[in-house]
XYZ file of C-alpha atoms in Angstrom:
738
model
C 320.900 34.536 227.061
C 324.125 34.098 225.281
C 326.715 36.474 223.809
C 327.325 36.793 220.103
C 331.206 36.307 220.859
C 332.885 33.540 218.916
C 336.122 33.557 220.878
C 335.071 30.840 223.211
C 335.557 27.268 221.916
C 332.294 25.962 223.435
C 329.051 27.833 222.121
C 326.428 27.973 224.903
C 323.392 25.746 224.081
C 320.108 26.433 225.627
C 318.403 23.786 227.739
C 320.585 23.789 231.042
C 317.757 22.734 233.687
C 319.383 24.857 236.648
C 321.272 28.169 236.889
C 324.443 26.329 237.631
C 325.739 22.958 237.037
C 325.399 20.357 239.920
C 328.256 18.793 241.564
C 328.856 15.200 241.323
C 328.442 14.615 245.138
C 325.239 15.429 246.919
C 325.375 18.919 248.490
C 325.572 19.004 252.239
C 326.419 22.582 253.119
C 323.372 24.606 253.938
C 322.719 27.437 251.422
C 319.982 29.572 250.274
C 317.915 28.588 247.222
C 319.516 29.176 243.864
C 318.048 32.124 241.959
C 315.954 31.428 238.679
C 317.916 31.181 235.587
C 318.822 34.297 233.562
C 316.073 33.575 230.972
C 313.217 33.309 233.684
C 310.991 35.914 235.105
C 307.776 35.949 237.260
C 304.753 38.152 237.816
C 305.360 41.760 239.170
C 305.047 41.985 242.940
C 301.872 43.810 243.200
C 299.301 43.256 246.007
C 296.164 41.416 245.725
C 294.615 45.031 245.085
C 297.174 46.163 242.542
C 299.480 48.226 244.646
C 303.233 47.880 243.528
C 305.268 46.574 246.414
C 308.798 47.370 245.249
C 309.681 43.927 246.344
C 311.930 41.656 243.962
C 309.905 39.200 242.057
C 311.868 36.403 243.631
C 310.381 37.412 246.947
C 307.455 35.099 246.345
C 309.511 32.080 245.913
C 310.503 29.595 248.700
C 313.182 31.045 251.003
C 315.677 29.683 253.827
C 318.506 27.199 253.992
C 316.280 24.473 255.651
C 313.301 22.349 254.722
C 310.387 23.324 256.912
C 306.571 22.455 257.330
C 304.253 24.921 255.671
C 304.151 26.733 258.905
C 307.762 27.396 258.912
C 308.873 24.809 261.437
C 312.257 23.398 260.471
C 312.548 19.436 259.796
C 315.211 17.025 260.380
C 313.793 14.226 258.274
C 311.498 13.835 255.351
C 312.289 10.265 254.435
C 310.778 8.414 257.364
C 307.205 8.555 258.830
C 306.997 8.672 262.501
C 306.176 5.104 263.773
C 305.922 3.119 266.935
C 309.293 1.441 266.516
C 311.154 0.727 263.414
C 308.791 -1.961 262.396
C 305.599 -0.529 264.317
C 302.529 1.336 262.807
C 302.691 4.862 261.393
C 301.439 7.389 263.906
C 298.529 9.659 263.362
C 300.307 12.524 265.139
C 302.912 12.781 262.341
C 301.810 16.310 261.109
C 304.718 16.463 258.461
C 303.472 13.294 256.905
C 299.921 14.267 256.747
C 300.592 17.750 255.518
C 302.959 16.512 252.803
C 300.552 13.861 251.614
C 297.468 16.023 251.852
C 299.162 18.780 249.842
C 300.378 16.304 247.213
C 296.700 14.711 247.019
C 295.468 18.062 246.112
C 298.419 19.238 243.736
C 296.341 19.173 240.412
C 293.477 21.367 239.686
C 291.171 20.628 236.929
C 292.702 21.243 233.401
C 291.109 23.475 231.013
C 288.204 21.659 229.005
C 289.887 23.170 225.918
C 293.511 24.682 225.540
C 294.459 22.330 228.332
C 298.151 21.945 226.984
C 300.096 25.181 226.853
C 303.274 27.123 227.127
C 303.819 30.630 228.116
C 306.218 33.465 228.400
C 306.670 37.004 229.619
C 307.387 39.984 227.610
C 306.833 43.658 226.526
C 304.393 45.302 224.128
C 305.449 48.758 222.665
C 302.869 50.775 220.985
C 303.885 52.935 217.930
C 301.014 55.454 218.219
C 299.168 54.423 214.895
C 296.081 53.342 216.818
C 295.704 56.753 218.738
C 293.300 58.018 216.067
C 290.841 55.152 216.528
C 291.117 54.360 220.186
C 291.691 56.136 223.621
C 293.316 52.892 224.955
C 296.242 54.295 226.986
C 298.447 51.343 226.360
C 298.172 51.989 222.598
C 299.520 55.263 222.834
C 302.899 55.987 221.049
C 305.899 54.787 223.034
C 304.076 53.174 225.816
C 305.569 49.908 226.873
C 303.265 47.445 228.615
C 304.183 44.124 230.325
C 302.427 41.094 228.769
C 302.134 37.448 229.481
C 301.378 35.074 226.556
C 299.937 31.679 226.604
C 300.149 29.366 223.407
C 298.181 26.066 223.258
C 296.361 23.238 221.543
C 292.582 23.012 221.661
C 291.601 19.403 221.801
C 294.392 17.525 223.673
C 294.775 16.928 227.464
C 297.572 18.547 229.454
C 299.794 15.319 228.713
C 299.176 15.146 224.884
C 301.825 16.124 222.164
C 302.542 19.377 220.805
C 302.745 18.828 217.066
C 299.192 17.450 216.452
C 297.057 18.869 213.683
C 294.828 21.190 215.671
C 293.971 24.896 216.087
C 296.375 26.799 218.377
C 295.260 29.399 221.061
C 297.203 32.700 221.093
C 296.175 34.525 224.273
C 297.770 37.844 225.685
C 297.314 39.468 228.890
C 298.398 43.100 228.866
C 298.941 44.443 232.385
C 297.973 48.158 231.423
C 297.850 51.165 233.615
C 294.082 51.023 233.102
C 293.606 47.508 234.015
C 294.347 44.255 232.475
C 293.247 43.726 228.928
C 293.047 40.144 227.480
C 293.163 39.537 223.602
C 292.023 35.928 223.820
C 292.639 34.572 220.184
C 293.714 31.623 217.981
C 296.183 31.121 215.086
C 293.236 30.829 212.752
C 291.009 33.946 212.091
C 287.773 31.843 211.836
C 285.985 29.482 213.951
C 283.897 26.314 213.477
C 280.586 27.701 214.753
C 278.908 30.926 214.524
C 276.920 31.033 217.809
C 278.475 30.060 221.353
C 275.539 27.810 222.122
C 277.223 25.305 219.668
C 280.572 25.300 221.429
C 279.835 22.331 223.604
C 278.751 20.391 220.541
C 282.001 21.120 218.470
C 284.216 20.286 221.250
C 282.127 17.146 222.341
C 282.668 16.069 218.563
C 286.435 16.833 218.689
C 287.317 15.359 221.933
C 288.014 11.585 222.250
C 285.134 9.351 222.038
C 283.485 9.088 225.478
C 283.239 5.418 225.490
C 287.035 4.587 224.994
C 288.499 8.028 225.504
C 290.407 7.856 222.128
C 291.717 9.174 220.052
C 293.631 11.924 221.882
C 294.464 15.349 220.525
C 293.414 14.838 217.122
C 290.315 15.197 214.782
C 290.819 12.190 212.623
C 287.899 10.274 213.814
C 284.229 9.801 213.052
C 282.526 12.010 215.782
C 284.429 15.150 214.514
C 283.754 14.629 210.827
C 280.269 13.450 211.586
C 279.561 16.920 213.282
C 281.471 19.159 210.718
C 279.957 17.417 207.555
C 276.576 18.145 209.003
C 277.065 21.436 210.620
C 278.597 23.023 207.290
C 279.417 26.340 208.919
C 282.422 24.542 210.246
C 283.843 23.917 206.702
C 286.113 27.284 206.526
C 287.802 26.566 209.726
C 288.151 22.865 208.919
C 289.855 23.920 205.696
C 292.491 25.933 207.631
C 292.990 22.854 210.048
C 293.594 20.784 206.975
C 296.145 23.234 205.634
C 299.756 23.604 206.978
C 298.433 26.079 209.577
C 297.254 23.021 211.512
C 300.871 21.832 212.323
C 302.878 24.959 212.860
C 306.734 24.655 212.972
C 306.768 26.663 216.237
C 304.851 29.183 218.277
C 307.272 31.682 217.163
C 306.280 31.237 213.497
C 302.574 31.333 213.964
C 300.086 34.118 213.353
C 297.525 35.158 215.989
C 294.006 36.423 215.415
C 291.433 38.053 217.612
C 288.718 36.126 215.585
C 286.051 38.430 216.279
C 285.194 42.007 215.318
C 285.768 44.508 218.040
C 284.625 48.108 218.426
C 287.292 50.860 219.324
C 286.318 54.103 220.743
C 288.450 57.290 220.519
C 288.808 60.183 222.580
C 285.965 62.094 220.845
C 283.603 59.097 221.277
C 283.890 57.981 217.628
C 283.673 54.333 217.021
C 285.558 51.983 214.633
C 285.188 48.253 213.937
C 288.472 46.255 213.852
C 289.896 42.699 213.675
C 293.262 42.230 215.603
C 296.207 40.200 214.031
C 299.551 39.101 215.417
C 302.104 38.906 212.750
C 305.306 36.992 213.573
C 308.472 38.638 212.533
C 310.066 35.391 211.514
C 307.194 34.607 209.088
C 304.653 32.010 209.168
C 306.136 28.565 208.919
C 304.738 24.919 209.367
C 305.881 21.331 209.668
C 305.427 18.857 207.076
C 303.166 15.951 207.972
C 305.791 13.336 208.398
C 307.818 15.705 210.533
C 304.890 16.266 212.809
C 304.287 12.329 213.210
C 307.866 11.775 213.951
C 308.179 14.600 216.489
C 305.049 13.517 218.392
C 307.096 10.144 219.250
C 310.631 11.662 219.514
C 309.732 14.918 221.336
C 306.124 15.718 222.301
C 307.334 18.741 223.964
C 308.613 20.138 220.924
C 306.851 23.489 220.714
C 307.101 24.309 224.230
C 310.886 23.501 224.158
C 311.402 25.486 221.112
C 309.869 28.585 222.663
C 311.833 28.277 226.081
C 314.957 27.554 224.164
C 314.726 30.517 221.817
C 314.137 32.991 224.705
C 317.050 31.295 226.725
C 319.348 31.836 223.666
C 318.393 35.531 223.399
C 316.397 34.928 220.017
C 313.462 36.772 221.423
C 310.287 35.996 219.517
C 308.535 39.038 218.081
C 305.039 39.799 216.728
C 303.707 42.867 215.069
C 300.028 43.563 216.395
C 297.908 45.111 213.688
C 294.318 45.831 212.917
C 292.090 45.724 210.095
C 289.868 48.838 210.231
C 286.238 49.148 209.047
C 283.716 51.905 209.350
C 281.186 51.473 212.253
C 278.047 51.211 209.876
C 274.423 50.213 211.040
C 274.683 46.919 209.048
C 278.123 45.878 210.423
C 279.098 44.734 206.928
C 282.199 45.336 204.731
C 282.593 44.656 201.169
C 279.790 42.104 201.361
C 281.036 40.365 204.410
C 279.182 40.164 207.833
C 281.768 41.438 210.321
C 279.633 39.711 213.156
C 280.093 36.109 211.309
C 283.092 34.411 213.082
C 283.310 31.859 210.371
C 284.318 34.654 207.993
C 287.466 36.636 207.440
C 288.255 39.932 205.609
C 290.972 39.441 202.971
C 294.016 41.610 203.688
C 293.960 42.965 200.119
C 290.438 44.564 200.968
C 291.459 45.938 204.285
C 295.271 46.002 204.714
C 296.600 45.021 208.428
C 297.946 48.277 209.928
C 300.609 47.769 212.614
C 299.949 49.446 215.873
C 302.877 48.066 217.849
C 305.375 45.351 218.531
C 305.528 42.474 221.099
C 308.666 40.850 222.432
C 308.761 37.771 224.580
C 311.865 38.029 226.585
C 311.663 35.728 229.691
C 310.384 32.180 230.551
C 308.136 31.511 233.532
C 309.827 30.693 236.787
C 307.129 28.190 237.806
C 304.709 26.611 235.165
C 301.916 25.898 237.601
C 301.702 29.258 239.134
C 302.019 31.159 235.941
C 301.307 29.060 232.672
C 298.556 26.796 234.519
C 296.751 29.554 236.562
C 296.807 32.399 234.213
C 293.203 33.248 233.541
C 292.214 34.930 230.372
C 288.666 36.407 229.525
C 287.607 38.456 226.496
C 285.502 40.577 228.763
C 288.661 41.879 230.538
C 288.587 45.241 228.559
C 290.013 48.687 228.910
C 288.600 52.098 228.056
C 288.653 52.382 224.114
C 288.078 48.759 223.437
C 284.607 47.173 223.468
C 282.738 44.257 222.109
C 280.212 43.760 219.411
C 277.074 41.656 218.971
C 279.105 38.608 217.457
C 276.975 35.748 218.971
C 280.062 33.449 219.537
C 281.760 36.396 221.407
C 278.889 37.232 223.340
C 278.743 33.528 224.689
C 282.483 33.666 225.468
C 281.821 36.736 227.870
C 279.807 34.346 230.026
C 281.830 31.153 229.510
C 285.378 32.146 230.463
C 284.603 33.648 233.857
C 282.281 30.734 234.767
C 285.228 28.273 234.024
C 287.594 30.030 236.377
C 285.137 29.440 239.290
C 285.767 25.613 239.038
C 289.428 25.557 237.785
C 290.873 28.265 240.333
C 288.676 27.413 243.310
C 286.456 30.320 243.481
C 285.752 34.092 242.489
C 289.216 35.526 243.654
C 291.378 34.113 240.766
C 292.113 37.730 239.863
C 294.276 37.860 243.089
C 296.494 35.074 241.939
C 299.908 36.928 241.226
C 299.886 36.208 237.461
C 296.453 37.420 237.129
C 296.871 40.593 239.378
C 296.299 44.063 237.479
C 299.046 46.626 237.699
C 296.430 49.264 238.344
C 294.772 49.981 241.739
C 291.749 47.724 242.541
C 288.926 48.753 244.827
C 286.117 46.465 243.683
C 284.047 46.010 247.024
C 284.155 42.201 246.305
C 284.755 40.416 249.684
C 285.473 36.973 251.104
C 285.236 33.800 249.150
C 287.832 30.964 248.617
C 291.418 32.051 248.342
C 290.825 35.621 249.366
C 294.349 36.906 249.965
C 293.496 40.782 250.181
C 293.139 42.140 253.586
C 290.279 44.540 253.042
C 289.767 47.561 255.426
C 286.609 49.526 255.976
C 283.032 48.564 257.076
C 281.080 49.617 254.040
C 281.484 47.381 251.042
C 278.579 48.973 249.470
C 277.439 51.980 247.301
C 276.445 54.468 248.394
C 277.937 54.675 251.754
C 279.130 57.471 254.229
C 280.743 55.198 257.000
C 283.872 54.743 254.491
C 283.824 58.358 253.660
C 282.029 57.447 250.432
C 284.925 55.436 248.862
C 285.245 54.123 246.353
C 283.825 56.880 244.147
C 282.645 56.559 240.579
C 284.946 57.969 237.786
C 283.569 59.992 234.939
C 284.574 59.560 231.405
C 287.320 62.268 231.935
C 288.786 60.114 234.614
C 289.479 57.161 232.613
C 286.259 55.330 233.307
C 285.269 52.344 231.174
C 282.365 53.426 229.171
C 280.120 51.011 227.522
C 279.490 52.218 223.852
C 275.797 53.284 223.672
C 275.089 51.365 220.553
C 271.575 51.627 219.443
C 269.608 48.289 219.497
C 266.956 48.355 216.836
C 263.545 47.167 217.546
C 263.311 43.187 216.997
C 261.430 40.086 217.914
C 263.063 37.483 220.359
C 264.192 34.743 217.974
C 266.489 31.934 217.800
C 267.670 32.804 214.297
C 270.863 33.777 212.368
C 270.911 36.683 209.794
C 270.562 35.630 206.169
C 274.345 36.771 205.782
C 275.538 33.876 208.041
C 273.971 31.278 205.466
C 277.187 31.107 203.138
C 279.338 28.198 204.455
C 281.441 27.551 201.389
C 282.532 30.693 199.623
C 285.452 31.566 201.873
C 286.580 27.973 202.205
C 286.890 28.097 198.388
C 288.808 31.376 198.631
C 291.195 30.012 201.148
C 292.045 26.798 199.297
C 292.401 28.574 195.920
C 294.461 31.154 197.550
C 297.266 28.599 198.371
C 300.146 27.737 196.351
C 300.030 24.244 194.508
C 302.246 22.576 197.116
C 300.250 23.815 199.919
C 297.078 22.707 198.087
C 298.921 19.285 197.914
C 299.313 19.177 201.561
C 295.529 20.047 202.394
C 294.605 17.120 199.895
C 296.888 14.747 201.961
C 295.432 15.923 205.327
C 291.742 15.396 204.198
C 292.572 11.925 202.834
C 294.381 11.054 205.980
C 291.647 12.369 208.539
C 288.767 10.952 206.446
C 290.711 7.591 205.967
C 290.761 7.156 209.811
C 287.057 7.321 209.896
C 285.036 4.097 210.155
C 281.699 5.031 208.541
C 281.812 5.424 204.835
C 278.479 7.576 204.867
C 280.560 10.251 207.024
C 283.276 10.269 204.374
C 280.743 10.487 201.448
C 279.177 13.347 203.361
C 282.350 15.282 203.871
C 283.238 14.709 200.098
C 280.033 16.416 199.367
C 281.218 19.569 201.223
C 284.603 19.403 199.400
C 282.772 19.149 196.085
C 281.004 22.450 196.980
C 284.263 23.960 197.817
C 286.509 22.863 194.764
C 286.164 20.191 192.146
C 289.819 19.063 192.069
C 290.097 19.079 195.790
C 286.990 16.697 196.039
C 288.352 14.609 193.334
C 291.751 14.157 194.759
C 290.438 13.195 198.122
C 288.032 10.802 196.787
C 290.626 9.088 194.742
C 292.830 8.578 197.754
C 289.704 7.164 199.808
C 288.750 4.787 196.927
C 285.365 6.699 196.422
C 283.677 8.678 193.619
C 283.599 12.339 193.991
C 280.140 13.856 193.862
C 278.887 16.705 191.930
C 278.604 20.123 193.598
C 275.186 20.485 195.407
C 275.324 24.145 195.553
C 276.062 27.016 193.354
C 278.956 28.780 195.261
C 280.185 32.193 194.292
C 283.694 32.590 193.147
C 285.860 35.097 195.174
C 289.173 36.587 194.239
C 292.081 34.701 195.767
C 293.763 36.482 198.651
C 297.711 35.877 198.233
C 298.175 36.848 202.092
C 296.603 33.641 203.118
C 299.542 31.685 201.552
C 302.667 31.065 203.910
C 305.115 30.709 201.194
C 307.016 33.278 199.066
C 308.584 35.444 201.887
C 312.034 35.847 203.364
C 312.297 35.942 207.097
C 315.110 36.501 209.818
C 316.898 33.345 210.757
C 317.612 34.031 214.493
C 316.609 31.059 216.651
C 316.956 28.500 214.027
C 318.655 25.273 214.872
C 321.527 23.875 212.572
C 322.705 20.383 213.095
C 326.582 19.783 212.354
C 327.581 16.207 211.504
C 331.256 15.570 212.450
C 333.631 13.051 214.033
C 337.241 12.701 214.826
C 338.151 12.591 211.145
C 336.742 15.850 210.438
C 338.715 19.038 209.853
C 337.807 20.456 213.281
C 339.146 23.867 212.578
C 336.536 24.362 209.823
C 333.863 22.726 212.160
C 334.790 25.531 214.671
C 334.612 28.140 211.870
C 331.112 26.916 210.868
C 329.805 26.807 214.541
C 330.993 30.381 214.946
C 329.368 31.494 211.769
C 326.096 30.058 212.465
C 326.147 31.390 216.088
C 327.111 34.793 214.762
C 323.544 34.903 212.881
C 321.717 34.358 216.182
C 321.080 30.675 215.316
C 321.945 27.588 217.598
C 324.419 25.176 216.108
C 324.341 21.580 217.669
C 327.198 19.177 216.992
C 326.220 15.625 216.090
C 328.914 12.987 216.522
C 329.176 9.153 216.850
C 329.524 9.544 220.653
C 329.161 12.107 223.449
C 331.796 14.225 225.082
C 334.147 16.136 222.724
C 335.926 15.887 219.341
C 339.600 16.951 219.855
C 340.031 19.340 222.701
C 337.589 21.813 222.200
C 334.370 20.821 220.147
C 331.691 19.828 222.506
C 329.283 17.276 221.221
C 325.523 18.013 221.814
C 323.864 15.093 219.997
C 324.930 11.757 219.105
C 323.734 9.576 216.194
C 321.567 7.739 218.676
C 319.856 10.802 220.198
C 319.475 12.942 217.159
C 316.667 13.204 214.690
C 316.222 15.428 211.656
C 313.039 16.985 212.982
C 315.127 18.933 215.869
C 317.105 20.771 212.950
C 316.207 23.440 210.482
C 319.073 22.531 208.298
C 321.832 19.957 208.465
C 325.644 20.436 207.539
C 328.070 17.507 207.167
C 331.718 17.898 208.125
C 332.297 14.118 208.858
C 334.901 12.855 206.524
C 333.531 9.241 206.663
C 330.320 8.966 208.590
C 331.385 5.554 209.442
C 329.125 3.478 211.844
C 329.395 4.293 215.400
C 330.081 1.408 217.863
C 326.376 1.303 218.942
C 324.961 1.091 215.304
C 323.882 -2.688 216.112
C 320.370 -3.707 214.986
C 319.856 -5.193 218.500
C 320.681 -1.877 220.205
C 319.082 0.810 217.986
C 315.954 0.103 215.675
C 317.028 3.025 213.567
C 320.351 1.196 212.774
C 318.724 -1.204 210.239
C 319.843 -0.188 206.852
C 318.552 -2.404 204.021
C 320.051 -1.464 200.943
C 322.085 1.704 202.501
C 325.616 2.392 201.956
C 327.672 -0.230 203.973
C 330.168 2.111 205.162
C 327.839 5.004 206.580
C 326.051 4.967 209.930
C 322.422 4.314 208.984
C 321.376 7.026 211.293
C 323.275 9.374 209.424
C 321.491 8.103 206.384
C 318.103 8.625 208.077
C 319.078 12.002 209.396
C 320.154 13.281 205.980
C 317.266 11.473 204.128
C 314.540 12.885 206.298
C 315.965 16.402 206.014
C 316.145 16.070 202.166
C 312.541 14.867 201.793
C 311.327 17.500 204.508
C 312.629 20.129 201.948
C 315.256 21.403 204.535
C 318.566 23.073 203.603
C 321.482 20.646 203.475
C 325.131 21.458 203.200
C 328.622 19.769 203.238
C 332.309 20.632 202.921
C 335.491 18.847 202.428
C 335.061 14.972 202.542
C 331.458 15.620 203.797
C 330.370 15.718 200.228
C 331.118 12.065 199.970
C 328.828 11.355 203.071
C 325.952 13.123 201.154
C 326.664 10.902 198.118
C 326.675 7.850 200.051
C 323.282 8.666 201.651
C 321.926 9.287 198.190
C 321.636 13.099 198.467
C 322.468 14.585 194.940
C 324.786 17.584 195.390
C 323.218 19.472 192.342
C 319.523 19.343 193.860
C 317.817 22.587 195.086
C 318.797 23.524 198.597
C 321.924 21.457 198.768
C 325.239 23.671 199.317
C 328.637 21.955 198.749
C 331.883 23.918 198.772
C 334.083 25.565 201.314
C 333.207 25.755 205.059
C 332.261 29.465 204.864
C 330.510 29.088 201.530
C 328.386 26.357 202.878
C 327.677 28.501 206.307
C 326.517 31.531 204.214
C 324.535 29.432 201.608
C 322.575 27.601 204.221
C 321.776 30.675 206.067
C 320.399 32.158 202.930
C 318.331 29.334 202.346
C 316.900 29.242 205.731
C 315.473 32.745 205.289
C 312.942 30.980 203.038
C 312.174 28.428 205.621
C 312.226 25.423 203.386
C 313.279 24.682 199.794
C 309.889 23.687 198.125
C 311.364 23.887 194.535
C 313.162 20.547 195.386
C 309.689 18.923 194.902
C 307.396 20.463 192.325
C 303.780 20.188 193.199
C 301.900 17.303 192.060
């Protein structure tokens, strides 16, 4: 991480690939491997059975100065196969060749069917004690600090897809508690498409690329998805969230998380409470605009994972408060008329406020993506005493599905022994053998009861921290394939969500439905979905229909109105600015002293300033350039400020060299890529600033100085003004809602 000191002329910028800069010449002097970067961490060094080893985390990394085989034999050459003469055939006895190629051929494991593309980080969760009255879970006692590993992901895309697609995001947290691992496996949307896990293959098959052509990738803008959700109307609420700005988050750091299901907590007295889990980002909930997302998918498909890693490296550690909505554990498992076992429903925060029970800070990046992010195995059945499940039919199916998935992905039943999955509590499970068994079990009696191993392992009582399944009474019933009648309402909460949004957010929902349905080939699918929209909101259906060139149908159902929930809107708050990225446009004609002043001011707020100039290298003797007009794009920056006295065209602003250089109708003296940078930032409602002659650059780019969110003045005034605007994420008042 970097220091907040501003005395150094070059402010550190995250993104260096190695812990030290390489020399120009190839190194030839043998040395031990470099340590991880300061922002990186790895799993705790516990044994396969959960015993702390005391060894440093780096002890699991490669060691030694020389290249070896997997068996430790040193090698003198890894560039040439062993051959019968320089032009002869390769010999079968070349063990190094065979070992190297064999391992390479098996480097990949099956990617996750869903949530294949992910990014993760290490951190710590600190409980504040507010949950002690409702659960005996030890990690939620006041002041307890628990290591965590968190993985964020998209649902539909493959591992190689882009980050900023419109999709649901996974938000899964592994708590390494003293009572065993607890996994809170959730999403950034509090509801789901389906009410019963038996429909999970259907919704995913509908959302995935068409099986004949394997397109489109990582998106729902196609016929099979809308065919399914327009017929299976319980999906309408989740679909509405996906079509909102929640479907294209600005970063993982500004994304809410939800446990989705209702869980049952048990306190020390055996009393039970029903709860829903919420992760609330300290930096507020913030999203991209649609054009931004499209540009980023081409410019930087790794945008979200890069943002997370860079923020941690820069010391702007992402934080979330963990909260619970608490409900009485009544026989009907209802609250204010809402069925708590229906995963397509939420409980408005105005009816059940979210009570904060602790804070999570992510403070270290993984050392190895495959070993940690790719091999981490979450499971909603990984519970600890004090937390139990309910009869939510989607959750019940997940309790089977997740463990079944790991058997194929991770090569057998011993996936819990992979370092990132190992509990930090003693393990004595009597499970033996199997693929990738890395524990060296002792004893002769892996069964219970036994006397040959002295009776070990023994059963634990409730007073010894045993996990106790809550003895919930199951009423007499018939075996049926049915849902309760309370599951039948598919529209009222979708209506509540849409009507809880501000007008600008509603405009974005209209745009999203119009785009997605416009990508469908079959008109009957568009008409069928318009019918669902008509059931939700008349104006929504009419506006989408107008964009599609169709007539909005009349509602087919009498849907109950529900009071709006202001908590569902992303707008209206003020949030910390740490970790935001500010682009500073400058050139040799700029007042470099004021540029240094602004860079220091931005850095002092915990933000990352990046200098954008006509060329790389330095401006003057001390200002390092991080981006050029060629490599910069507005989507990387939360705000742009201009110190360039001219913005004149750089030498590479030639149509044949850079497609962005075309500037029909633009200002003849301004580099067209500066125009593009500023006009994109302007229409994406971002803060813009300029001082000195930079104001003339804004004018040349057609940016009116008197418009909302544009700050013109002295360097210090611009820095403070833009910082204040960033606390609100965007300047939505620049563009009144349609």
